[in-house]
Tab-separated table of C-alpha atoms and ligand atoms in Angstrom:
chain	number	residue	atom	x	y	z
A	1	UNK	CA	0.808	0.314	-0.129
A	2	UNK	CA	1.560	3.167	-1.224
A	3	UNK	CA	1.060	6.150	1.630
A	4	UNK	CA	1.635	10.092	1.216
A	5	UNK	CA	4.411	10.991	3.116
A	6	UNK	CA	8.121	11.500	2.068
A	7	UNK	CA	10.057	9.334	4.697
A	8	UNK	CA	11.929	11.600	7.340
A	9	UNK	CA	15.578	11.581	8.595
A	10	UNK	CA	15.743	11.169	12.175
A	11	UNK	CA	17.220	8.261	13.807
A	12	UNK	CA	16.244	6.838	15.973
A	13	UNK	CA	13.223	6.824	15.136
A	14	UNK	CA	11.103	7.474	18.527
A	15	UNK	CA	7.384	5.630	18.148
A	16	UNK	CA	4.995	7.057	21.026
A	17	UNK	CA	2.335	4.329	21.610
A	18	UNK	CA	-0.764	4.988	23.634
A	19	UNK	CA	-2.810	1.705	23.845
A	20	UNK	CA	-5.763	4.169	25.160
A	21	UNK	CA	-9.104	2.146	26.367
A	22	UNK	CA	-10.794	-0.810	26.219
A	23	UNK	CA	-9.852	-3.359	23.350
A	24	UNK	CA	-7.353	-0.806	22.258
A	25	UNK	CA	-5.095	-2.168	25.330
A	26	UNK	CA	-5.794	-5.525	23.740
A	27	UNK	CA	-4.723	-4.646	20.222
A	28	UNK	CA	-2.375	-2.159	20.890
A	29	UNK	CA	-0.439	-5.079	22.813
A	30	UNK	CA	-0.482	-7.438	19.259
A	31	UNK	CA	0.236	-4.090	16.902
A	32	UNK	CA	3.903	-3.220	19.126
A	33	UNK	CA	4.381	-7.451	18.864
A	34	UNK	CA	4.593	-7.020	15.235
A	35	UNK	CA	6.802	-3.489	16.048
A	36	UNK	CA	8.936	-5.201	17.276
A	37	UNK	CA	9.702	-8.278	15.498
A	38	UNK	CA	9.740	-6.158	12.109
A	39	UNK	CA	12.132	-3.848	14.013
A	40	UNK	CA	14.610	-7.553	14.686
A	41	UNK	CA	14.067	-8.719	11.312
A	42	UNK	CA	14.889	-5.453	9.402
A	43	UNK	CA	17.548	-3.899	11.841
A	44	UNK	CA	15.203	-0.968	12.033
A	45	UNK	CA	16.046	2.276	14.616
A	46	UNK	CA	12.554	1.842	16.396
A	47	UNK	CA	12.378	3.373	20.280
A	48	UNK	CA	8.614	2.956	21.358
A	49	UNK	CA	7.691	4.541	24.255
A	50	UNK	CA	4.264	3.961	25.639
A	51	UNK	CA	2.334	6.716	27.371
A	52	UNK	CA	-0.591	5.520	30.039
A	53	UNK	CA	-3.589	8.141	28.863
A	54	UNK	CA	-6.710	6.619	28.579
A	55	UNK	CA	-9.918	7.240	30.764
A	56	UNK	CA	-8.396	5.344	33.733
A	57	UNK	CA	-5.579	7.975	33.945
A	58	UNK	CA	-7.663	10.685	33.533
A	59	UNK	CA	-10.429	10.077	36.275
A	60	UNK	CA	-7.403	9.097	38.466
A	61	UNK	CA	-5.324	12.789	37.577
A	62	UNK	CA	-7.836	14.601	35.816
A	63	UNK	CA	-4.910	14.459	33.176
A	64	UNK	CA	-6.035	14.009	29.475
A	65	UNK	CA	-2.926	15.487	27.139
A	66	UNK	CA	-0.478	16.715	28.801
A	67	UNK	CA	0.602	20.267	28.913
A	68	UNK	CA	3.550	20.476	26.463
A	69	UNK	CA	2.957	16.855	24.641
A	70	UNK	CA	1.776	18.449	21.963
A	71	UNK	CA	5.058	20.149	20.754
A	72	UNK	CA	7.373	17.386	22.216
A	73	UNK	CA	5.620	14.355	20.124
A	74	UNK	CA	6.031	17.018	16.989
A	75	UNK	CA	9.773	17.648	17.861
A	76	UNK	CA	10.746	14.099	19.570
A	77	UNK	CA	8.737	11.639	17.957
A	78	UNK	CA	8.840	10.282	14.323
A	79	UNK	CA	5.221	8.358	14.728
A	80	UNK	CA	2.315	7.926	16.850
A	81	UNK	CA	0.225	4.405	17.682
A	82	UNK	CA	-3.224	4.423	18.938
A	83	UNK	CA	-5.396	1.674	19.694
A	84	UNK	CA	-8.776	3.215	20.223
A	85	UNK	CA	-10.412	6.144	23.128
A	86	UNK	CA	-13.901	5.445	24.527
A	87	UNK	CA	-15.022	4.678	28.035
A	88	UNK	CA	-18.706	5.007	29.012
A	89	UNK	CA	-17.702	6.699	32.472
A	90	UNK	CA	-16.793	9.834	30.509
A	91	UNK	CA	-19.562	10.511	28.075
A	92	UNK	CA	-18.478	13.545	27.318
A	93	UNK	CA	-15.343	11.604	25.851
A	94	UNK	CA	-13.002	14.818	27.256
A	95	UNK	CA	-10.509	12.806	27.296
A	96	UNK	CA	-10.619	11.304	23.559
A	97	UNK	CA	-11.344	14.929	22.413
A	98	UNK	CA	-8.288	15.937	24.239
A	99	UNK	CA	-5.898	13.536	23.238
A	100	UNK	CA	-6.886	11.652	19.896
A	101	UNK	CA	-8.707	14.717	18.462
A	102	UNK	CA	-6.053	16.831	20.238
A	103	UNK	CA	-3.595	15.049	17.785
A	104	UNK	CA	-5.371	15.355	14.872
A	105	UNK	CA	-5.978	18.963	15.384
A	106	UNK	CA	-2.889	19.788	17.368
A	107	UNK	CA	-1.037	18.380	14.373
A	108	UNK	CA	-2.785	19.695	11.916
A	109	UNK	CA	-2.511	15.847	10.483
A	110	UNK	CA	-5.271	17.089	7.263
A	111	UNK	CA	-5.253	13.630	6.328
A	112	UNK	CA	-7.149	10.732	7.185
A	113	UNK	CA	-6.174	7.612	4.956
A	114	UNK	CA	-8.228	5.389	5.041
A	115	UNK	CA	-7.567	1.696	2.543
A	116	UNK	CA	-10.499	-0.310	1.782
A	117	UNK	CA	-9.184	-3.853	0.827
A	118	UNK	CA	-10.412	-6.971	0.662
A	119	UNK	CA	-7.873	-9.531	1.784
A	120	UNK	CA	-10.035	-12.319	0.672
A	121	UNK	CA	-13.035	-13.259	-1.317
A	122	UNK	CA	-14.238	-15.325	1.965
A	123	UNK	CA	-14.803	-12.055	4.053
A	124	UNK	CA	-17.119	-10.680	0.913
A	125	UNK	CA	-20.367	-9.800	2.242
A	126	UNK	CA	-21.230	-8.965	-1.288
A	127	UNK	CA	-23.262	-11.114	-2.897
A	128	UNK	CA	-21.149	-11.584	-6.601
A	129	UNK	CA	-18.067	-9.644	-5.573
A	130	UNK	CA	-14.485	-10.827	-5.295
A	131	UNK	CA	-11.087	-9.618	-4.036
A	132	UNK	CA	-10.362	-7.458	-7.312
A	133	UNK	CA	-13.544	-6.009	-6.619
A	134	UNK	CA	-13.057	-3.819	-3.680
A	135	UNK	CA	-10.126	-1.728	-3.218
A	136	UNK	CA	-9.821	1.870	-2.459
A	137	UNK	CA	-8.686	4.535	-0.809
A	138	UNK	CA	-10.934	7.083	1.447
A	139	UNK	CA	-8.947	10.985	2.052
A	140	UNK	CA	-11.245	12.053	4.591
A	141	UNK	CA	-10.131	16.058	5.281
A	142	UNK	CA	-9.348	15.571	9.068
A	143	UNK	CA	-8.979	19.116	11.118
A	144	UNK	CA	-12.199	20.914	9.676
A	145	UNK	CA	-16.188	20.073	9.248
A	146	UNK	CA	-18.528	19.193	12.124
A	147	UNK	CA	-15.484	18.305	13.944
A	148	UNK	CA	-14.101	21.288	15.275
A	149	UNK	CA	-16.836	21.847	18.176
A	150	UNK	CA	-18.126	24.778	16.974
A	151	UNK	CA	-21.602	25.519	18.567
A	152	UNK	CA	-23.658	26.069	21.833
A	153	UNK	CA	-27.098	25.244	23.394
A	154	UNK	CA	-29.915	28.027	24.347
A	155	UNK	CA	-32.113	27.375	26.942
A	156	UNK	CA	-30.176	24.283	27.927
A	157	UNK	CA	-32.670	21.229	29.089
A	158	UNK	CA	-35.759	22.640	28.852
A	159	UNK	CA	-38.596	21.929	25.958
A	160	UNK	CA	-37.100	25.583	24.259
A	161	UNK	CA	-33.509	24.570	24.074
A	162	UNK	CA	-31.585	25.565	20.687
A	163	UNK	CA	-28.727	23.205	19.527
A	164	UNK	CA	-26.143	24.905	17.634
A	165	UNK	CA	-23.457	22.772	16.043
A	166	UNK	CA	-21.429	25.046	13.375
A	167	UNK	CA	-19.467	22.927	10.588
A	168	UNK	CA	-16.765	24.720	8.796
A	169	UNK	CA	-14.801	24.876	5.930
A	170	UNK	CA	-11.729	26.722	4.190
A	171	UNK	CA	-10.611	27.372	0.945
A	172	UNK	CA	-6.951	26.532	2.077
A	173	UNK	CA	-7.959	23.224	3.983
A	174	UNK	CA	-10.258	21.892	1.310
A	175	UNK	CA	-8.103	22.703	-1.712
A	176	UNK	CA	-4.731	20.778	0.914
A	177	UNK	CA	-7.027	17.449	0.953
A	178	UNK	CA	-8.107	17.526	-2.554
A	179	UNK	CA	-4.093	18.265	-3.987
A	180	UNK	CA	-3.745	15.303	-1.595
A	181	UNK	CA	-6.041	13.165	-3.085
A	182	UNK	CA	-5.439	13.875	-6.740
A	183	UNK	CA	-1.333	13.544	-5.745
A	184	UNK	CA	-2.171	10.181	-4.912
A	185	UNK	CA	-4.080	9.445	-7.256
A	186	UNK	CA	-0.923	10.016	-10.147
A	187	UNK	CA	1.393	8.261	-7.906
A	188	UNK	CA	0.210	5.623	-6.967
A	189	UNK	CA	-1.859	4.728	-10.494
A	190	UNK	CA	-4.988	4.435	-8.608
A	191	UNK	CA	-6.020	6.862	-11.810
A	192	UNK	CA	-10.004	7.814	-10.686
A	193	UNK	CA	-10.535	10.262	-7.847
A	194	UNK	CA	-13.964	10.606	-6.397
A	195	UNK	CA	-15.382	13.707	-4.913
A	196	UNK	CA	-18.479	13.353	-2.546
A	197	UNK	CA	-20.057	16.233	-0.835
A	198	UNK	CA	-23.821	17.168	-0.131
A	199	UNK	CA	-23.341	20.205	-2.556
A	200	UNK	CA	-27.536	20.134	-3.561
A	201	UNK	CA	-28.061	21.637	-0.017
A	202	UNK	CA	-25.050	22.361	1.980
A	203	UNK	CA	-25.266	25.264	-0.259
A	204	UNK	CA	-21.884	27.565	1.583
A	205	UNK	CA	-19.723	25.161	3.019
A	206	UNK	CA	-19.930	22.168	0.296
A	207	UNK	CA	-20.335	24.630	-3.251
A	208	UNK	CA	-16.705	25.433	-1.746
A	209	UNK	CA	-15.804	21.874	-2.028
A	210	UNK	CA	-17.353	22.305	-5.584
A	211	UNK	CA	-14.976	25.156	-6.610
A	212	UNK	CA	-12.094	23.623	-5.193
A	213	UNK	CA	-12.699	20.344	-7.120
A	214	UNK	CA	-13.468	21.779	-10.702
A	215	UNK	CA	-9.904	23.684	-9.880
A	216	UNK	CA	-7.935	21.364	-8.676
A	217	UNK	CA	-9.204	18.718	-11.109
A	218	UNK	CA	-8.722	20.912	-14.173
A	219	UNK	CA	-4.846	20.816	-12.843
A	220	UNK	CA	-4.778	17.097	-13.029
A	221	UNK	CA	-6.010	15.870	-16.673
A	222	UNK	CA	-4.086	12.717	-16.249
A	223	UNK	CA	-6.674	11.929	-13.719
A	224	UNK	CA	-9.766	11.023	-14.159
A	225	UNK	CA	-12.583	12.777	-11.682
A	226	UNK	CA	-16.235	12.197	-10.530
A	227	UNK	CA	-18.184	13.715	-8.256
A	228	UNK	CA	-21.497	12.335	-6.452
A	229	UNK	CA	-23.259	13.405	-3.425
A	230	UNK	CA	-22.410	11.503	-0.576
A	231	UNK	CA	-25.808	9.396	-0.521
A	232	UNK	CA	-25.609	8.180	-3.929
A	233	UNK	CA	-21.757	7.012	-3.251
A	234	UNK	CA	-23.121	5.526	-0.183
A	235	UNK	CA	-25.495	3.430	-2.639
A	236	UNK	CA	-22.755	2.803	-5.023
A	237	UNK	CA	-20.077	1.568	-3.077
A	238	UNK	CA	-22.356	-1.594	-2.161
A	239	UNK	CA	-24.237	-2.056	-5.376
A	240	UNK	CA	-20.409	-0.951	-7.733
A	241	UNK	CA	-17.190	-0.973	-5.103
A	242	UNK	CA	-14.803	-1.723	-8.296
A	243	UNK	CA	-15.844	1.624	-9.624
A	244	UNK	CA	-13.551	3.549	-7.023
A	245	UNK	CA	-9.757	3.627	-6.865
A	246	UNK	CA	-9.415	7.371	-4.379
A	247	UNK	CA	-12.741	8.897	-2.305
A	248	UNK	CA	-11.873	12.305	-1.579
A	249	UNK	CA	-14.522	13.114	1.377
A	250	UNK	CA	-15.663	16.040	3.979
A	251	UNK	CA	-14.736	15.066	7.565
A	252	UNK	CA	-17.904	12.999	9.078
A	253	UNK	CA	-18.545	11.950	5.286
A	254	UNK	CA	-15.351	10.160	5.846
A	255	UNK	CA	-16.640	8.878	8.858
A	256	UNK	CA	-19.572	6.941	8.603
A	257	UNK	CA	-18.055	6.221	4.191
A	258	UNK	CA	-14.879	4.591	5.683
A	259	UNK	CA	-17.447	2.190	8.740
A	260	UNK	CA	-19.089	1.371	5.262
A	261	UNK	CA	-16.055	0.748	3.645
A	262	UNK	CA	-15.487	-1.497	6.898
A	263	UNK	CA	-18.093	-3.754	6.600
A	264	UNK	CA	-16.590	-4.567	2.267
A	265	UNK	CA	-13.635	-5.737	3.925
A	266	UNK	CA	-14.651	-7.892	6.451
A	267	UNK	CA	-15.423	-5.380	9.261
A	268	UNK	CA	-13.854	-3.305	11.635
A	269	UNK	CA	-11.595	-5.545	13.366
A	270	UNK	CA	-9.516	-4.860	9.832
A	271	UNK	CA	-9.824	-1.352	8.640
A	272	UNK	CA	-6.374	0.474	9.007
A	273	UNK	CA	-5.526	4.006	9.253
A	274	UNK	CA	-3.063	7.289	8.576
A	275	UNK	CA	-3.705	10.708	10.069
A	276	UNK	CA	-1.115	12.658	8.228
A	277	UNK	CA	0.683	15.952	6.875
A	278	UNK	CA	2.651	14.876	4.258
A	279	UNK	CA	6.898	15.243	6.066
A	280	UNK	CA	5.628	15.251	9.731
A	281	UNK	CA	5.126	13.483	12.601
A	282	UNK	CA	2.060	11.348	11.954
A	283	UNK	CA	-0.258	9.239	13.894
A	284	UNK	CA	-1.641	5.939	13.236
A	285	UNK	CA	-4.767	3.877	14.409
A	286	UNK	CA	-7.003	1.616	13.929
A	287	UNK	CA	-10.226	2.483	12.266
A	288	UNK	CA	-12.482	0.348	15.219
A	289	UNK	CA	-13.174	2.061	18.712
A	290	UNK	CA	-12.275	0.662	22.327
A	291	UNK	CA	-15.443	-1.858	21.926
A	292	UNK	CA	-15.887	-2.472	26.119
A	293	UNK	CA	-17.666	-5.297	25.596
A	294	UNK	CA	-14.615	-7.438	24.608
A	295	UNK	CA	-11.561	-5.535	26.274
A	296	UNK	CA	-9.925	-7.733	28.111
A	297	UNK	CA	-11.622	-11.131	26.334
A	298	UNK	CA	-9.298	-12.552	23.628
A	299	UNK	CA	-11.888	-11.660	21.150
A	300	UNK	CA	-10.798	-8.407	19.466
A	301	UNK	CA	-9.076	-8.503	15.957
A	302	UNK	CA	-6.266	-7.450	16.309
A	303	UNK	CA	-5.167	-6.958	12.588
A	304	UNK	CA	-6.383	-3.474	12.669
A	305	UNK	CA	-4.014	-2.402	14.236
A	306	UNK	CA	-1.498	-4.330	12.775
A	307	UNK	CA	-2.190	-3.164	9.672
A	308	UNK	CA	-1.720	0.266	10.672
A	309	UNK	CA	1.528	-0.495	11.757
A	310	UNK	CA	2.576	-1.420	8.408
A	311	UNK	CA	1.236	2.201	7.616
A	312	UNK	CA	2.952	3.796	9.729
A	313	UNK	CA	6.293	1.764	9.254
A	314	UNK	CA	5.723	2.705	5.417
A	315	UNK	CA	5.280	6.272	6.703
A	316	UNK	CA	8.761	6.152	8.636
A	317	UNK	CA	10.710	4.968	4.874
A	318	UNK	CA	11.087	0.746	6.181
A	319	UNK	CA	8.321	-0.378	2.619
A	320	UNK	CA	9.569	-4.387	2.846
A	321	UNK	CA	8.940	-4.472	6.838
A	322	UNK	CA	5.569	-2.461	5.729
A	323	UNK	CA	4.363	-4.779	2.947
A	324	UNK	CA	5.941	-7.906	4.424
A	325	UNK	CA	3.007	-6.874	7.565
A	326	UNK	CA	0.313	-6.598	4.912
A	327	UNK	CA	1.702	-10.114	3.660
A	328	UNK	CA	1.538	-11.524	6.970
A	329	UNK	CA	-2.291	-10.324	7.844
A	330	UNK	CA	-3.311	-12.020	3.621
A	331	UNK	CA	-1.495	-15.079	4.259
A	332	UNK	CA	-2.760	-15.591	8.315
A	333	UNK	CA	-6.774	-14.764	6.342
A	334	UNK	CA	-5.652	-17.099	4.280
A	335	UNK	CA	-5.173	-19.834	6.817
A	336	UNK	CA	-7.536	-18.876	8.959
A	337	UNK	CA	-5.733	-18.237	11.310
A	338	UNK	CA	-8.395	-15.235	12.740
A	339	UNK	CA	-10.633	-13.965	15.664
A	340	UNK	CA	-14.224	-15.210	15.278
A	341	UNK	CA	-14.631	-11.647	13.875
A	342	UNK	CA	-13.465	-13.960	10.713
A	343	UNK	CA	-14.117	-16.430	11.123
A	344	UNK	CA	-11.726	-18.103	12.846
A	345	UNK	CA	-11.542	-19.569	17.086
A	346	UNK	CA	-8.172	-17.849	18.007
A	347	UNK	CA	-7.897	-15.076	20.473
A	348	UNK	CA	-6.498	-11.907	19.555
A	349	UNK	CA	-3.043	-12.397	21.310
A	350	UNK	CA	-2.779	-15.848	19.438
A	351	UNK	CA	-3.552	-13.594	16.691
A	352	UNK	CA	-0.138	-11.585	17.038
A	353	UNK	CA	1.498	-14.500	17.828
A	354	UNK	CA	0.960	-16.108	14.475
A	355	UNK	CA	1.104	-12.868	12.491
A	356	UNK	CA	4.693	-12.007	14.577
A	357	UNK	CA	6.044	-16.182	13.088
A	358	UNK	CA	4.686	-15.035	9.437
A	359	UNK	CA	6.479	-12.002	10.215
A	360	UNK	CA	9.773	-13.302	11.780
A	361	UNK	CA	9.490	-16.389	8.494
A	362	UNK	CA	9.419	-19.016	11.024
A	363	UNK	CA	6.499	-20.478	9.318
A	364	UNK	CA	6.006	-21.630	5.510
A	365	UNK	CA	4.289	-18.626	3.381
B	401	NAD	P1	-16.556	0.626	18.378
B	401	NAD	O1	-15.422	0.356	16.891
B	401	NAD	O2	-15.426	0.474	19.515
B	401	NAD	O3	-16.769	-1.579	17.823
B	401	NAD	C1	-18.616	-1.554	17.258
B	401	NAD	C2	-18.884	-2.693	17.123
B	401	NAD	O4	-17.499	-3.324	16.175
B	401	NAD	C3	-17.819	-3.800	18.097
B	401	NAD	O5	-18.787	-4.152	19.386
B	401	NAD	C4	-17.572	-5.456	17.773
B	401	NAD	O6	-18.532	-6.159	17.062
B	401	NAD	C5	-16.941	-4.706	16.140
B	401	NAD	N1	-15.687	-4.926	16.889
B	401	NAD	C6	-15.010	-2.914	16.733
B	401	NAD	N2	-13.570	-3.484	16.677
B	401	NAD	C7	-13.610	-4.907	16.470
B	401	NAD	C8	-12.057	-5.726	16.461
B	401	NAD	N3	-10.708	-5.172	16.326
B	401	NAD	N4	-12.252	-7.177	16.795
B	401	NAD	C9	-13.807	-7.508	16.083
B	401	NAD	N5	-14.690	-6.768	16.211
B	401	NAD	C10	-14.657	-5.282	16.526
B	401	NAD	O7	-17.257	1.254	17.945
B	401	NAD	P2	-18.266	1.642	19.150
B	401	NAD	O8	-19.262	0.399	19.539
B	401	NAD	O9	-19.847	2.222	18.166
B	401	NAD	O10	-17.510	2.680	20.328
B	401	NAD	C11	-16.914	2.100	21.586
B	401	NAD	C12	-16.535	3.408	22.178
B	401	NAD	O11	-15.418	3.883	21.415
B	401	NAD	C13	-17.059	4.474	22.223
B	401	NAD	O12	-16.981	5.319	23.139
B	401	NAD	C14	-16.677	5.500	21.346
B	401	NAD	O13	-16.624	6.535	20.918
B	401	NAD	C15	-15.053	5.056	20.874
B	401	NAD	N6	-14.678	4.748	19.658
B	401	NAD	C16	-14.100	5.113	19.443
B	401	NAD	C17	-12.564	5.643	18.310
B	401	NAD	C18	-11.477	5.873	17.916
B	401	NAD	O14	-10.412	5.618	19.300
B	401	NAD	N7	-10.617	6.027	16.740
B	401	NAD	C19	-13.287	4.931	17.072
B	401	NAD	C20	-14.872	4.651	17.348
B	401	NAD	C21	-15.665	4.372	18.455
B	402	IPM	C1	-12.800	7.504	14.210
B	402	IPM	C2	-13.679	7.546	15.409
B	402	IPM	C3	-13.194	9.217	15.650
B	402	IPM	C4	-13.875	10.155	14.249
B	402	IPM	C5	-13.999	9.058	16.960
B	402	IPM	C6	-13.796	8.417	17.619
B	402	IPM	C7	-14.272	10.570	17.670
B	402	IPM	O1	-15.151	7.408	14.980
B	402	IPM	O2	-11.702	7.488	13.876
B	402	IPM	O3	-13.262	7.142	13.076
B	402	IPM	O4	-15.490	10.017	14.670
B	402	IPM	O5	-13.548	10.592	13.680
B	403	MN	MN1	-15.414	6.685	12.887
């Protein structure tokens, strides 16, 4: 999988590990296992540093992301890995907002890169489709839209309550995510870009997307550009997934469409993502959440987290190791070395062990 960053020169490459909450902890343990195995096999200069910030830590200490930490991550680290955040004891998601969204926004990681790939026909939920039909990437805008947290309440808690939740779009923000998608299409050989918005209704914000799209697509005559309203796109992703190569869309639409995409590839247990600002420290995480009811049960599939470490390795310039991580997942699925969500009978750590063994070449491929 080609990602979009240029490798940075930094030795050793420090990687911040934030397991987070719930199954985030379970899958991160396996992701670390795989990263350590890759580091050993390819002699990678990785130095993993684990941080404790999560719901427990917040409830005990009141601390979410410590002051000055964003600067430290940007200055001293080469990458960040996150498991997942979300805990019912923190209903307003204060810690997740500060840590997860804090890192996305604070480090200006404007590309949420989410590849959707069906690794084996047996995981396909669609009749008549096979692995060759489901292979596209979503460029989700990651620093604007409905996620900026601007709004308020009037007469809160009464029947007269008014709630306002603003979305923002800037020319700079829309232009740069579109360019990232078109650049990627050109470089990766996935020559088709589909932009999805709801400009028929969102006549201000999404009209800006339309105008930026017209300008940017005209600069890439070698890339096939297409527009769909997001509702039509949702339908086409199920009916004709083979017609998509690169999708670029808003923050909220990208969030929703990539869970749909996860469904196409076998579920949230296998959907990986990268939060990128090319040339800067970036953050890698599975698309799934903390799935609290699975926490500590051994049922969580670590493959989404492991595939996210593949994206991380690629971003750090370790293309061979990155490709091997993806190959290990592909092989493990073929041999049913999977958790129950993918039809197997292994536990989280057994899958992690199996992937590490494949990566270390301790089993025949
Ligand atoms: P979720 O992704 O945690 O789980 C939804 C369902 O998907 C699970 O019940 C399970 O059936 C399946 N699933 C998810 N990950 C899996 C895995 N690794 N292996 C096997 N099955 C898996 O979403 P939710 O239940 O809507 O949210 C739970 C909490 O996570 C909430 O607090 C939510 O806000 C948070 N959340 C966090 C992130 C993140 O940290 N990036 C993403 C989504 C949701
Ligand atoms: C995701 C998640 C997050 C999002 C939540 C937990 C803030 O759903 O990464 O897809 O909405 O971006
Ligand atoms: Mn989501």
